[in-house]
JSON list of C-alpha atoms in Angstrom, two decimals:
[
{"chain": "A", "resi": 1, "resn": "UNK", "atom": "CA", "xyz": [-32.36, -81.45, -323.08]},
{"chain": "A", "resi": 2, "resn": "UNK", "atom": "CA", "xyz": [-33.45, -78.52, -320.92]},
{"chain": "A", "resi": 3, "resn": "UNK", "atom": "CA", "xyz": [-34.52, -76.63, -324.02]},
{"chain": "A", "resi": 4, "resn": "UNK", "atom": "CA", "xyz": [-36.60, -79.61, -325.13]},
{"chain": "A", "resi": 5, "resn": "UNK", "atom": "CA", "xyz": [-38.37, -79.34, -321.75]},
{"chain": "A", "resi": 6, "resn": "UNK", "atom": "CA", "xyz": [-37.04, -82.65, -320.46]},
{"chain": "A", "resi": 7, "resn": "UNK", "atom": "CA", "xyz": [-37.29, -82.58, -316.64]},
{"chain": "A", "resi": 8, "resn": "UNK", "atom": "CA", "xyz": [-34.10, -81.89, -314.69]},
{"chain": "A", "resi": 9, "resn": "UNK", "atom": "CA", "xyz": [-34.45, -85.15, -312.76]},
{"chain": "A", "resi": 10, "resn": "UNK", "atom": "CA", "xyz": [-34.55, -87.15, -316.00]},
{"chain": "A", "resi": 11, "resn": "UNK", "atom": "CA", "xyz": [-31.52, -85.33, -317.39]},
{"chain": "A", "resi": 12, "resn": "UNK", "atom": "CA", "xyz": [-29.64, -85.92, -314.16]},
{"chain": "A", "resi": 13, "resn": "UNK", "atom": "CA", "xyz": [-30.53, -89.62, -314.09]},
{"chain": "A", "resi": 14, "resn": "UNK", "atom": "CA", "xyz": [-29.23, -90.02, -317.64]},
{"chain": "A", "resi": 15, "resn": "UNK", "atom": "CA", "xyz": [-26.09, -88.04, -316.80]},
{"chain": "A", "resi": 16, "resn": "UNK", "atom": "CA", "xyz": [-25.46, -90.26, -313.76]},
{"chain": "A", "resi": 17, "resn": "UNK", "atom": "CA", "xyz": [-25.69, -93.39, -315.89]},
{"chain": "A", "resi": 18, "resn": "UNK", "atom": "CA", "xyz": [-23.13, -91.99, -318.32]},
{"chain": "A", "resi": 19, "resn": "UNK", "atom": "CA", "xyz": [-20.73, -90.98, -315.55]},
{"chain": "A", "resi": 20, "resn": "UNK", "atom": "CA", "xyz": [-21.04, -94.39, -313.89]},
{"chain": "A", "resi": 21, "resn": "UNK", "atom": "CA", "xyz": [-20.30, -96.11, -317.18]},
{"chain": "A", "resi": 22, "resn": "UNK", "atom": "CA", "xyz": [-17.22, -93.96, -317.75]},
{"chain": "A", "resi": 23, "resn": "UNK", "atom": "CA", "xyz": [-15.97, -94.66, -314.25]},
{"chain": "A", "resi": 24, "resn": "UNK", "atom": "CA", "xyz": [-16.65, -98.40, -314.62]},
{"chain": "A", "resi": 25, "resn": "UNK", "atom": "CA", "xyz": [-14.49, -98.34, -317.76]},
{"chain": "A", "resi": 26, "resn": "UNK", "atom": "CA", "xyz": [-11.72, -96.41, -315.97]},
{"chain": "A", "resi": 27, "resn": "UNK", "atom": "CA", "xyz": [-12.12, -93.36, -318.19]},
{"chain": "A", "resi": 28, "resn": "UNK", "atom": "CA", "xyz": [-11.05, -90.05, -316.68]},
{"chain": "A", "resi": 29, "resn": "UNK", "atom": "CA", "xyz": [-14.26, -88.11, -316.21]},
{"chain": "A", "resi": 30, "resn": "UNK", "atom": "CA", "xyz": [-14.99, -84.43, -315.96]},
{"chain": "A", "resi": 31, "resn": "UNK", "atom": "CA", "xyz": [-18.45, -83.14, -315.21]},
{"chain": "A", "resi": 32, "resn": "UNK", "atom": "CA", "xyz": [-18.99, -79.70, -316.63]},
{"chain": "A", "resi": 33, "resn": "UNK", "atom": "CA", "xyz": [-21.61, -77.22, -315.56]},
{"chain": "A", "resi": 34, "resn": "UNK", "atom": "CA", "xyz": [-24.49, -76.49, -317.88]},
{"chain": "A", "resi": 35, "resn": "UNK", "atom": "CA", "xyz": [-24.42, -72.94, -319.17]},
{"chain": "A", "resi": 36, "resn": "UNK", "atom": "CA", "xyz": [-26.93, -70.39, -318.01]},
{"chain": "A", "resi": 37, "resn": "UNK", "atom": "CA", "xyz": [-28.75, -68.30, -320.63]},
{"chain": "A", "resi": 38, "resn": "UNK", "atom": "CA", "xyz": [-28.90, -64.53, -320.93]},
{"chain": "A", "resi": 39, "resn": "UNK", "atom": "CA", "xyz": [-32.02, -62.35, -320.81]},
{"chain": "A", "resi": 40, "resn": "UNK", "atom": "CA", "xyz": [-31.97, -62.42, -324.62]},
{"chain": "A", "resi": 41, "resn": "UNK", "atom": "CA", "xyz": [-33.51, -65.91, -324.34]},
{"chain": "A", "resi": 42, "resn": "UNK", "atom": "CA", "xyz": [-37.30, -65.76, -324.16]},
{"chain": "A", "resi": 43, "resn": "UNK", "atom": "CA", "xyz": [-37.64, -68.10, -321.14]},
{"chain": "A", "resi": 44, "resn": "UNK", "atom": "CA", "xyz": [-34.42, -67.18, -319.39]},
{"chain": "A", "resi": 45, "resn": "UNK", "atom": "CA", "xyz": [-35.79, -66.94, -315.83]},
{"chain": "A", "resi": 46, "resn": "UNK", "atom": "CA", "xyz": [-37.42, -70.36, -315.99]},
{"chain": "A", "resi": 47, "resn": "UNK", "atom": "CA", "xyz": [-34.48, -72.02, -317.74]},
{"chain": "A", "resi": 48, "resn": "UNK", "atom": "CA", "xyz": [-31.85, -70.53, -315.44]},
{"chain": "A", "resi": 49, "resn": "UNK", "atom": "CA", "xyz": [-33.68, -71.96, -312.41]},
{"chain": "A", "resi": 50, "resn": "UNK", "atom": "CA", "xyz": [-33.51, -75.38, -314.07]},
{"chain": "A", "resi": 51, "resn": "UNK", "atom": "CA", "xyz": [-29.84, -74.88, -314.98]},
{"chain": "A", "resi": 52, "resn": "UNK", "atom": "CA", "xyz": [-29.04, -73.96, -311.36]},
{"chain": "A", "resi": 53, "resn": "UNK", "atom": "CA", "xyz": [-30.83, -77.08, -310.09]},
{"chain": "A", "resi": 54, "resn": "UNK", "atom": "CA", "xyz": [-29.07, -79.31, -312.60]},
{"chain": "A", "resi": 55, "resn": "UNK", "atom": "CA", "xyz": [-25.67, -77.80, -311.84]},
{"chain": "A", "resi": 56, "resn": "UNK", "atom": "CA", "xyz": [-26.19, -78.33, -308.13]},
{"chain": "A", "resi": 57, "resn": "UNK", "atom": "CA", "xyz": [-26.96, -82.00, -308.76]},
{"chain": "A", "resi": 58, "resn": "UNK", "atom": "CA", "xyz": [-23.98, -82.36, -311.10]},
{"chain": "A", "resi": 59, "resn": "UNK", "atom": "CA", "xyz": [-21.59, -80.79, -308.61]},
{"chain": "A", "resi": 60, "resn": "UNK", "atom": "CA", "xyz": [-22.81, -83.17, -305.88]},
{"chain": "A", "resi": 61, "resn": "UNK", "atom": "CA", "xyz": [-22.40, -86.10, -308.28]},
{"chain": "A", "resi": 62, "resn": "UNK", "atom": "CA", "xyz": [-18.83, -85.06, -308.99]},
{"chain": "A", "resi": 63, "resn": "UNK", "atom": "CA", "xyz": [-18.07, -85.00, -305.27]},
{"chain": "A", "resi": 64, "resn": "UNK", "atom": "CA", "xyz": [-19.73, -88.36, -304.66]},
{"chain": "A", "resi": 65, "resn": "UNK", "atom": "CA", "xyz": [-17.93, -90.02, -307.58]},
{"chain": "A", "resi": 66, "resn": "UNK", "atom": "CA", "xyz": [-14.62, -88.23, -306.94]},
{"chain": "A", "resi": 67, "resn": "UNK", "atom": "CA", "xyz": [-14.46, -86.80, -310.46]},
{"chain": "A", "resi": 68, "resn": "UNK", "atom": "CA", "xyz": [-13.58, -83.30, -311.53]},
{"chain": "A", "resi": 69, "resn": "UNK", "atom": "CA", "xyz": [-16.24, -80.62, -311.83]},
{"chain": "A", "resi": 70, "resn": "UNK", "atom": "CA", "xyz": [-15.60, -77.75, -314.21]},
{"chain": "A", "resi": 71, "resn": "UNK", "atom": "CA", "xyz": [-17.76, -74.73, -313.50]},
{"chain": "A", "resi": 72, "resn": "UNK", "atom": "CA", "xyz": [-17.58, -72.76, -316.74]},
{"chain": "A", "resi": 73, "resn": "UNK", "atom": "CA", "xyz": [-20.27, -70.43, -315.44]},
{"chain": "A", "resi": 74, "resn": "UNK", "atom": "CA", "xyz": [-17.68, -68.97, -313.08]},
{"chain": "A", "resi": 75, "resn": "UNK", "atom": "CA", "xyz": [-16.19, -67.08, -316.05]},
{"chain": "A", "resi": 76, "resn": "UNK", "atom": "CA", "xyz": [-19.16, -66.86, -318.45]},
{"chain": "A", "resi": 77, "resn": "UNK", "atom": "CA", "xyz": [-22.00, -65.86, -316.14]},
{"chain": "A", "resi": 78, "resn": "UNK", "atom": "CA", "xyz": [-22.85, -63.29, -313.53]},
{"chain": "A", "resi": 79, "resn": "UNK", "atom": "CA", "xyz": [-25.51, -64.02, -310.92]},
{"chain": "A", "resi": 80, "resn": "UNK", "atom": "CA", "xyz": [-26.75, -67.16, -312.72]},
{"chain": "A", "resi": 81, "resn": "UNK", "atom": "CA", "xyz": [-27.15, -65.26, -316.00]},
{"chain": "A", "resi": 82, "resn": "UNK", "atom": "CA", "xyz": [-24.98, -65.75, -319.08]},
{"chain": "A", "resi": 83, "resn": "UNK", "atom": "CA", "xyz": [-23.16, -62.50, -319.82]},
{"chain": "A", "resi": 84, "resn": "UNK", "atom": "CA", "xyz": [-24.43, -61.03, -323.12]},
{"chain": "A", "resi": 85, "resn": "UNK", "atom": "CA", "xyz": [-20.86, -60.27, -324.18]},
{"chain": "A", "resi": 86, "resn": "UNK", "atom": "CA", "xyz": [-20.25, -64.02, -324.60]},
{"chain": "A", "resi": 87, "resn": "UNK", "atom": "CA", "xyz": [-23.35, -65.04, -326.55]},
{"chain": "A", "resi": 88, "resn": "UNK", "atom": "CA", "xyz": [-24.80, -64.61, -330.01]},
{"chain": "A", "resi": 89, "resn": "UNK", "atom": "CA", "xyz": [-28.44, -65.19, -329.11]},
{"chain": "A", "resi": 90, "resn": "UNK", "atom": "CA", "xyz": [-28.68, -65.66, -325.36]},
{"chain": "A", "resi": 91, "resn": "UNK", "atom": "CA", "xyz": [-27.97, -69.40, -325.52]},
{"chain": "A", "resi": 92, "resn": "UNK", "atom": "CA", "xyz": [-25.08, -70.10, -327.88]},
{"chain": "A", "resi": 93, "resn": "UNK", "atom": "CA", "xyz": [-21.59, -68.81, -327.19]},
{"chain": "A", "resi": 94, "resn": "UNK", "atom": "CA", "xyz": [-19.76, -66.48, -329.54]},
{"chain": "A", "resi": 95, "resn": "UNK", "atom": "CA", "xyz": [-16.02, -66.65, -330.29]},
{"chain": "A", "resi": 96, "resn": "UNK", "atom": "CA", "xyz": [-15.15, -64.68, -327.14]},
{"chain": "A", "resi": 97, "resn": "UNK", "atom": "CA", "xyz": [-17.24, -67.05, -325.00]},
{"chain": "A", "resi": 98, "resn": "UNK", "atom": "CA", "xyz": [-15.70, -70.14, -326.56]},
{"chain": "A", "resi": 99, "resn": "UNK", "atom": "CA", "xyz": [-12.24, -68.71, -325.99]},
{"chain": "A", "resi": 100, "resn": "UNK", "atom": "CA", "xyz": [-12.94, -68.36, -322.25]},
{"chain": "A", "resi": 101, "resn": "UNK", "atom": "CA", "xyz": [-14.44, -71.85, -322.16]},
{"chain": "A", "resi": 102, "resn": "UNK", "atom": "CA", "xyz": [-11.37, -73.22, -323.93]},
{"chain": "A", "resi": 103, "resn": "UNK", "atom": "CA", "xyz": [-9.06, -71.49, -321.48]},
{"chain": "A", "resi": 104, "resn": "UNK", "atom": "CA", "xyz": [-10.87, -73.12, -318.54]},
{"chain": "A", "resi": 105, "resn": "UNK", "atom": "CA", "xyz": [-10.67, -76.53, -320.23]},
{"chain": "A", "resi": 106, "resn": "UNK", "atom": "CA", "xyz": [-7.01, -76.06, -320.96]},
{"chain": "A", "resi": 107, "resn": "UNK", "atom": "CA", "xyz": [-6.30, -75.24, -317.30]},
{"chain": "A", "resi": 108, "resn": "UNK", "atom": "CA", "xyz": [-7.98, -78.48, -316.22]},
{"chain": "A", "resi": 109, "resn": "UNK", "atom": "CA", "xyz": [-6.21, -80.56, -318.87]},
{"chain": "A", "resi": 110, "resn": "UNK", "atom": "CA", "xyz": [-2.86, -79.19, -317.70]},
{"chain": "A", "resi": 111, "resn": "UNK", "atom": "CA", "xyz": [-3.83, -79.78, -314.05]},
{"chain": "A", "resi": 112, "resn": "UNK", "atom": "CA", "xyz": [-4.69, -83.40, -314.87]},
{"chain": "A", "resi": 113, "resn": "UNK", "atom": "CA", "xyz": [-1.49, -83.75, -316.91]},
{"chain": "A", "resi": 114, "resn": "UNK", "atom": "CA", "xyz": [-3.36, -85.10, -319.93]}
]
């Protein structure tokens, strides 16, 4: 949605509705951070500011709703910038990036005993 220039507040409102619905239906929920982009992306500075704002809202939502928050940027980004080593074009992950993402997901799945 960010890359379709939908405002962060609209994205967050939609995300909140989805999370509430999952919780209402007693579905284990995990909120995952939105990935930053690398400087390869033409509007990286602007988009990374929006990603940071959205992630801040998502992390607060996770705390408020007592659901898990998975910050994949902690292993894929440096200083709110996607590391070029993990991307094919500045936005999409490559195999190395997906492997790290998968490792983080696996850790959480094991932690939750799913």
